[in-house]
Amino acid sequence: MRAMYICMCNAVTDHAIRRAAAEGVHSFAELQARTGCSDCCGTCETEARQCLRDAVAAQPGLTFLPTPA
């Protein structure tokens, strides 16, 4: 499966977001700290949040922890 860039500013792909979720990242703030996703222009925030939410939901027993915008 081909990777899709979610954050062009920091070259963060959907694969990187799913990998981060598998490694224990469960909040958007953690994702930003780990990958730099959405810390420049912010246009990717909605897509990045959804990708993280989906990745966390795919893991049994985990819950996405929303970070206030």
Backbone atoms as SQL, in Angstrom:
CREATE TABLE atoms (id INTEGER PRIMARY KEY, chain TEXT, resi INTEGER, resn TEXT, atom TEXT, x REAL, y REAL, z REAL);
INSERT INTO atoms VALUES
  (1, 'A', 1, 'MET', 'N', 0.837, -1.173, 0.000),
  (2, 'A', 1, 'MET', 'CA', 0.000, 0.000, 0.000),
  (3, 'A', 1, 'MET', 'C', 0.886, 1.242, 0.000),
  (4, 'A', 2, 'ARG', 'N', 0.533, 2.200, -0.820),
  (5, 'A', 2, 'ARG', 'CA', 1.298, 3.440, -0.922),
  (6, 'A', 2, 'ARG', 'C', 0.983, 4.377, 0.233),
  (7, 'A', 3, 'ALA', 'N', 1.987, 5.077, 0.675),
  (8, 'A', 3, 'ALA', 'CA', 1.804, 6.067, 1.739),
  (9, 'A', 3, 'ALA', 'C', 1.206, 7.337, 1.151),
  (10, 'A', 4, 'MET', 'N', 0.364, 7.988, 1.943),
  (11, 'A', 4, 'MET', 'CA', -0.232, 9.254, 1.549),
  (12, 'A', 4, 'MET', 'C', 0.284, 10.324, 2.517),
  (13, 'A', 5, 'TYR', 'N', 0.787, 11.406, 1.972),
  (14, 'A', 5, 'TYR', 'CA', 1.248, 12.486, 2.836),
  (15, 'A', 5, 'TYR', 'C', 0.055, 13.185, 3.457),
  (16, 'A', 6, 'ILE', 'N', 0.093, 13.308, 4.774),
  (17, 'A', 6, 'ILE', 'CA', -0.932, 14.035, 5.516),
  (18, 'A', 6, 'ILE', 'C', -0.427, 15.441, 5.789),
  (19, 'A', 7, 'CYS', 'N', 0.812, 15.561, 6.250),
  (20, 'A', 7, 'CYS', 'CA', 1.435, 16.853, 6.551),
  (21, 'A', 7, 'CYS', 'C', 2.577, 17.069, 5.565),
  (22, 'A', 8, 'MET', 'N', 2.348, 17.953, 4.621),
  (23, 'A', 8, 'MET', 'CA', 3.377, 18.227, 3.615),
  (24, 'A', 8, 'MET', 'C', 4.551, 19.012, 4.210),
  (25, 'A', 9, 'CYS', 'N', 4.273, 19.887, 5.167),
  (26, 'A', 9, 'CYS', 'CA', 5.337, 20.719, 5.755),
  (27, 'A', 9, 'CYS', 'C', 6.420, 19.870, 6.410),
  (28, 'A', 10, 'ASN', 'N', 6.009, 18.784, 7.074),
  (29, 'A', 10, 'ASN', 'CA', 6.957, 17.946, 7.806),
  (30, 'A', 10, 'ASN', 'C', 7.058, 16.527, 7.252),
  (31, 'A', 11, 'ALA', 'N', 6.507, 16.316, 6.059),
  (32, 'A', 11, 'ALA', 'CA', 6.586, 15.019, 5.370),
  (33, 'A', 11, 'ALA', 'C', 6.095, 13.862, 6.240),
  (34, 'A', 12, 'VAL', 'N', 4.934, 14.051, 6.883),
  (35, 'A', 12, 'VAL', 'CA', 4.338, 13.020, 7.728),
  (36, 'A', 12, 'VAL', 'C', 3.281, 12.283, 6.913),
  (37, 'A', 13, 'THR', 'N', 3.426, 10.974, 6.822),
  (38, 'A', 13, 'THR', 'CA', 2.493, 10.157, 6.050),
  (39, 'A', 13, 'THR', 'C', 1.456, 9.495, 6.955),
  (40, 'A', 14, 'ASP', 'N', 0.429, 8.943, 6.317),
  (41, 'A', 14, 'ASP', 'CA', -0.568, 8.179, 7.070),
  (42, 'A', 14, 'ASP', 'C', 0.092, 6.966, 7.723),
  (43, 'A', 15, 'HIS', 'N', 1.086, 6.393, 7.078),
  (44, 'A', 15, 'HIS', 'CA', 1.806, 5.251, 7.656),
  (45, 'A', 15, 'HIS', 'C', 2.511, 5.672, 8.942),
  (46, 'A', 16, 'ALA', 'N', 3.123, 6.847, 8.932),
  (47, 'A', 16, 'ALA', 'CA', 3.831, 7.334, 10.120),
  (48, 'A', 16, 'ALA', 'C', 2.857, 7.568, 11.271),
  (49, 'A', 17, 'ILE', 'N', 1.663, 8.055, 10.955),
  (50, 'A', 17, 'ILE', 'CA', 0.660, 8.291, 11.991),
  (51, 'A', 17, 'ILE', 'C', 0.168, 6.961, 12.559),
  (52, 'A', 18, 'ARG', 'N', -0.074, 5.987, 11.695),
  (53, 'A', 18, 'ARG', 'CA', -0.505, 4.668, 12.177),
  (54, 'A', 18, 'ARG', 'C', 0.587, 4.000, 13.009),
  (55, 'A', 19, 'ARG', 'N', 1.826, 4.159, 12.580),
  (56, 'A', 19, 'ARG', 'CA', 2.942, 3.593, 13.334),
  (57, 'A', 19, 'ARG', 'C', 3.045, 4.260, 14.706),
  (58, 'A', 20, 'ALA', 'N', 2.888, 5.581, 14.753),
  (59, 'A', 20, 'ALA', 'CA', 2.932, 6.298, 16.026),
  (60, 'A', 20, 'ALA', 'C', 1.825, 5.798, 16.960),
  (61, 'A', 21, 'ALA', 'N', 0.636, 5.582, 16.415),
  (62, 'A', 21, 'ALA', 'CA', -0.473, 5.068, 17.231),
  (63, 'A', 21, 'ALA', 'C', -0.142, 3.679, 17.765),
  (64, 'A', 22, 'ALA', 'N', 0.449, 2.847, 16.936),
  (65, 'A', 22, 'ALA', 'CA', 0.823, 1.495, 17.362),
  (66, 'A', 22, 'ALA', 'C', 1.907, 1.533, 18.442),
  (67, 'A', 23, 'GLU', 'N', 2.699, 2.595, 18.446),
  (68, 'A', 23, 'GLU', 'CA', 3.775, 2.743, 19.424),
  (69, 'A', 23, 'GLU', 'C', 3.333, 3.485, 20.682),
  (70, 'A', 24, 'GLY', 'N', 2.015, 3.773, 20.784),
  (71, 'A', 24, 'GLY', 'CA', 1.505, 4.348, 22.019),
  (72, 'A', 24, 'GLY', 'C', 1.014, 5.780, 21.959),
  (73, 'A', 25, 'VAL', 'N', 1.070, 6.421, 20.804),
  (74, 'A', 25, 'VAL', 'CA', 0.567, 7.788, 20.681),
  (75, 'A', 25, 'VAL', 'C', -0.948, 7.725, 20.553),
  (76, 'A', 26, 'HIS', 'N', -1.645, 8.378, 21.495),
  (77, 'A', 26, 'HIS', 'CA', -3.102, 8.311, 21.482),
  (78, 'A', 26, 'HIS', 'C', -3.771, 9.665, 21.568),
  (79, 'A', 27, 'SER', 'N', -2.998, 10.741, 21.525),
  (80, 'A', 27, 'SER', 'CA', -3.585, 12.079, 21.509),
  (81, 'A', 27, 'SER', 'C', -2.908, 12.889, 20.408),
  (82, 'A', 28, 'PHE', 'N', -3.607, 13.909, 19.962),
  (83, 'A', 28, 'PHE', 'CA', -3.065, 14.748, 18.902),
  (84, 'A', 28, 'PHE', 'C', -1.813, 15.491, 19.376),
  (85, 'A', 29, 'ALA', 'N', -1.810, 15.921, 20.623),
  (86, 'A', 29, 'ALA', 'CA', -0.628, 16.604, 21.161),
  (87, 'A', 29, 'ALA', 'C', 0.593, 15.682, 21.126),
  (88, 'A', 30, 'GLU', 'N', 0.393, 14.416, 21.471),
  (89, 'A', 30, 'GLU', 'CA', 1.493, 13.445, 21.409),
  (90, 'A', 30, 'GLU', 'C', 1.951, 13.255, 19.971),
  (91, 'A', 31, 'LEU', 'N', 0.990, 13.206, 19.037),
  (92, 'A', 31, 'LEU', 'CA', 1.340, 13.049, 17.622),
  (93, 'A', 31, 'LEU', 'C', 2.177, 14.231, 17.149),
  (94, 'A', 32, 'GLN', 'N', 1.783, 15.438, 17.533),
  (95, 'A', 32, 'GLN', 'CA', 2.549, 16.618, 17.143),
  (96, 'A', 32, 'GLN', 'C', 3.957, 16.570, 17.718),
  (97, 'A', 33, 'ALA', 'N', 4.072, 16.182, 18.967),
  (98, 'A', 33, 'ALA', 'CA', 5.390, 16.109, 19.601),
  (99, 'A', 33, 'ALA', 'C', 6.275, 15.057, 18.933),
  (100, 'A', 34, 'ARG', 'N', 5.678, 13.937, 18.559),
  (101, 'A', 34, 'ARG', 'CA', 6.435, 12.832, 17.979),
  (102, 'A', 34, 'ARG', 'C', 6.823, 13.096, 16.526),
  (103, 'A', 35, 'THR', 'N', 5.902, 13.662, 15.740),
  (104, 'A', 35, 'THR', 'CA', 6.128, 13.759, 14.296),
  (105, 'A', 35, 'THR', 'C', 6.281, 15.182, 13.767),
  (106, 'A', 36, 'GLY', 'N', 5.844, 16.172, 14.532),
  (107, 'A', 36, 'GLY', 'CA', 5.845, 17.550, 14.033),
  (108, 'A', 36, 'GLY', 'C', 4.635, 17.845, 13.167),
  (109, 'A', 37, 'CYS', 'N', 3.753, 16.882, 13.045),
  (110, 'A', 37, 'CYS', 'CA', 2.562, 17.021, 12.210),
  (111, 'A', 37, 'CYS', 'C', 1.709, 18.210, 12.655),
  (112, 'A', 38, 'SER', 'N', 1.347, 19.048, 11.721),
  (113, 'A', 38, 'SER', 'CA', 0.453, 20.185, 11.934),
  (114, 'A', 38, 'SER', 'C', 1.024, 21.240, 12.870),
  (115, 'A', 39, 'ASP', 'N', 2.340, 21.383, 12.920),
  (116, 'A', 39, 'ASP', 'CA', 2.889, 22.443, 13.768),
  (117, 'A', 39, 'ASP', 'C', 3.428, 23.618, 12.962),
  (118, 'A', 40, 'CYS', 'N', 3.193, 23.607, 11.656),
  (119, 'A', 40, 'CYS', 'CA', 3.606, 24.744, 10.814),
  (120, 'A', 40, 'CYS', 'C', 2.365, 25.523, 10.380),
  (121, 'A', 41, 'CYS', 'N', 1.825, 25.163, 9.244),
  (122, 'A', 41, 'CYS', 'CA', 0.687, 25.916, 8.701),
  (123, 'A', 41, 'CYS', 'C', -0.653, 25.451, 9.269),
  (124, 'A', 42, 'GLY', 'N', -0.741, 24.191, 9.700),
  (125, 'A', 42, 'GLY', 'CA', -1.957, 23.690, 10.329),
  (126, 'A', 42, 'GLY', 'C', -3.054, 23.218, 9.397),
  (127, 'A', 43, 'THR', 'N', -2.852, 23.283, 8.089),
  (128, 'A', 43, 'THR', 'CA', -3.927, 22.879, 7.177),
  (129, 'A', 43, 'THR', 'C', -4.194, 21.379, 7.213),
  (130, 'A', 44, 'CYS', 'N', -3.285, 20.603, 7.723),
  (131, 'A', 44, 'CYS', 'CA', -3.461, 19.155, 7.768),
  (132, 'A', 44, 'CYS', 'C', -4.118, 18.672, 9.059),
  (133, 'A', 45, 'GLU', 'N', -4.411, 19.567, 9.972),
  (134, 'A', 45, 'GLU', 'CA', -4.865, 19.156, 11.300),
  (135, 'A', 45, 'GLU', 'C', -6.097, 18.252, 11.260),
  (136, 'A', 46, 'THR', 'N', -7.099, 18.611, 10.494),
  (137, 'A', 46, 'THR', 'CA', -8.325, 17.809, 10.454),
  (138, 'A', 46, 'THR', 'C', -8.034, 16.398, 9.954),
  (139, 'A', 47, 'GLU', 'N', -7.289, 16.291, 8.878),
  (140, 'A', 47, 'GLU', 'CA', -6.958, 14.981, 8.313),
  (141, 'A', 47, 'GLU', 'C', -6.052, 14.183, 9.251),
  (142, 'A', 48, 'ALA', 'N', -5.101, 14.844, 9.881),
  (143, 'A', 48, 'ALA', 'CA', -4.194, 14.165, 10.811),
  (144, 'A', 48, 'ALA', 'C', -4.948, 13.640, 12.026),
  (145, 'A', 49, 'ARG', 'N', -5.853, 14.450, 12.558),
  (146, 'A', 49, 'ARG', 'CA', -6.664, 13.999, 13.694),
  (147, 'A', 49, 'ARG', 'C', -7.502, 12.785, 13.320),
  (148, 'A', 50, 'GLN', 'N', -8.110, 12.815, 12.129),
  (149, 'A', 50, 'GLN', 'CA', -8.944, 11.696, 11.695),
  (150, 'A', 50, 'GLN', 'C', -8.110, 10.444, 11.481),
  (151, 'A', 51, 'CYS', 'N', -6.950, 10.597, 10.888),
  (152, 'A', 51, 'CYS', 'CA', -6.065, 9.454, 10.662),
  (153, 'A', 51, 'CYS', 'C', -5.646, 8.836, 11.997),
  (154, 'A', 52, 'LEU', 'N', -5.285, 9.669, 12.965),
  (155, 'A', 52, 'LEU', 'CA', -4.910, 9.165, 14.285),
  (156, 'A', 52, 'LEU', 'C', -6.102, 8.499, 14.960),
  (157, 'A', 53, 'ARG', 'N', -7.264, 9.132, 14.883),
  (158, 'A', 53, 'ARG', 'CA', -8.480, 8.563, 15.481),
  (159, 'A', 53, 'ARG', 'C', -8.761, 7.181, 14.901),
  (160, 'A', 54, 'ASP', 'N', -8.665, 7.050, 13.578),
  (161, 'A', 54, 'ASP', 'CA', -8.897, 5.761, 12.915),
  (162, 'A', 54, 'ASP', 'C', -7.853, 4.724, 13.328),
  (163, 'A', 55, 'ALA', 'N', -6.598, 5.154, 13.419),
  (164, 'A', 55, 'ALA', 'CA', -5.523, 4.232, 13.788),
  (165, 'A', 55, 'ALA', 'C', -5.699, 3.727, 15.213),
  (166, 'A', 56, 'VAL', 'N', -6.093, 4.609, 16.113),
  (167, 'A', 56, 'VAL', 'CA', -6.307, 4.205, 17.507),
  (168, 'A', 56, 'VAL', 'C', -7.528, 3.295, 17.600),
  (169, 'A', 57, 'ALA', 'N', -8.588, 3.629, 16.872),
  (170, 'A', 57, 'ALA', 'CA', -9.813, 2.822, 16.897),
  (171, 'A', 57, 'ALA', 'C', -9.571, 1.411, 16.369),
  (172, 'A', 58, 'ALA', 'N', -8.620, 1.250, 15.482),
  (173, 'A', 58, 'ALA', 'CA', -8.316, -0.062, 14.905),
  (174, 'A', 58, 'ALA', 'C', -7.590, -0.968, 15.892),
  (175, 'A', 59, 'GLN', 'N', -7.099, -0.397, 16.988),
  (176, 'A', 59, 'GLN', 'CA', -6.390, -1.178, 17.996),
  (177, 'A', 59, 'GLN', 'C', -7.362, -1.524, 19.119),
  (178, 'A', 60, 'PRO', 'N', -7.551, -2.784, 19.403),
  (179, 'A', 60, 'PRO', 'CA', -8.501, -3.181, 20.443),
  (180, 'A', 60, 'PRO', 'C', -8.166, -2.589, 21.801),
  (181, 'A', 61, 'GLY', 'N', -9.194, -2.082, 22.464),
  (182, 'A', 61, 'GLY', 'CA', -9.044, -1.598, 23.828),
  (183, 'A', 61, 'GLY', 'C', -8.460, -0.207, 23.981),
  (184, 'A', 62, 'LEU', 'N', -8.214, 0.506, 22.888),
  (185, 'A', 62, 'LEU', 'CA', -7.633, 1.840, 22.981),
  (186, 'A', 62, 'LEU', 'C', -8.685, 2.894, 22.652),
  (187, 'A', 63, 'THR', 'N', -8.464, 4.092, 23.166),
  (188, 'A', 63, 'THR', 'CA', -9.367, 5.203, 22.931),
  (189, 'A', 63, 'THR', 'C', -8.567, 6.418, 22.528),
  (190, 'A', 64, 'PHE', 'N', -9.068, 7.125, 21.511),
  (191, 'A', 64, 'PHE', 'CA', -8.444, 8.381, 21.068),
  (192, 'A', 64, 'PHE', 'C', -8.693, 9.432, 22.136),
  (193, 'A', 65, 'LEU', 'N', -7.643, 10.149, 22.542),
  (194, 'A', 65, 'LEU', 'CA', -7.780, 11.201, 23.535),
  (195, 'A', 65, 'LEU', 'C', -7.751, 12.546, 22.811),
  (196, 'A', 66, 'PRO', 'N', -8.904, 13.177, 22.621),
  (197, 'A', 66, 'PRO', 'CA', -8.927, 14.428, 21.882),
  (198, 'A', 66, 'PRO', 'C', -8.182, 15.531, 22.623),
  (199, 'A', 67, 'THR', 'N', -7.499, 16.352, 21.872),
  (200, 'A', 67, 'THR', 'CA', -6.812, 17.507, 22.417),
  (201, 'A', 67, 'THR', 'C', -7.601, 18.731, 21.961),
  (202, 'A', 68, 'PRO', 'N', -7.960, 19.622, 22.863),
  (203, 'A', 68, 'PRO', 'CA', -8.703, 20.814, 22.446),
  (204, 'A', 68, 'PRO', 'C', -7.952, 21.577, 21.371),
  (205, 'A', 69, 'ALA', 'N', -8.684, 22.085, 20.408),
  (206, 'A', 69, 'ALA', 'CA', -8.071, 22.822, 19.302),
  (207, 'A', 69, 'ALA', 'C', -7.642, 24.207, 19.724);
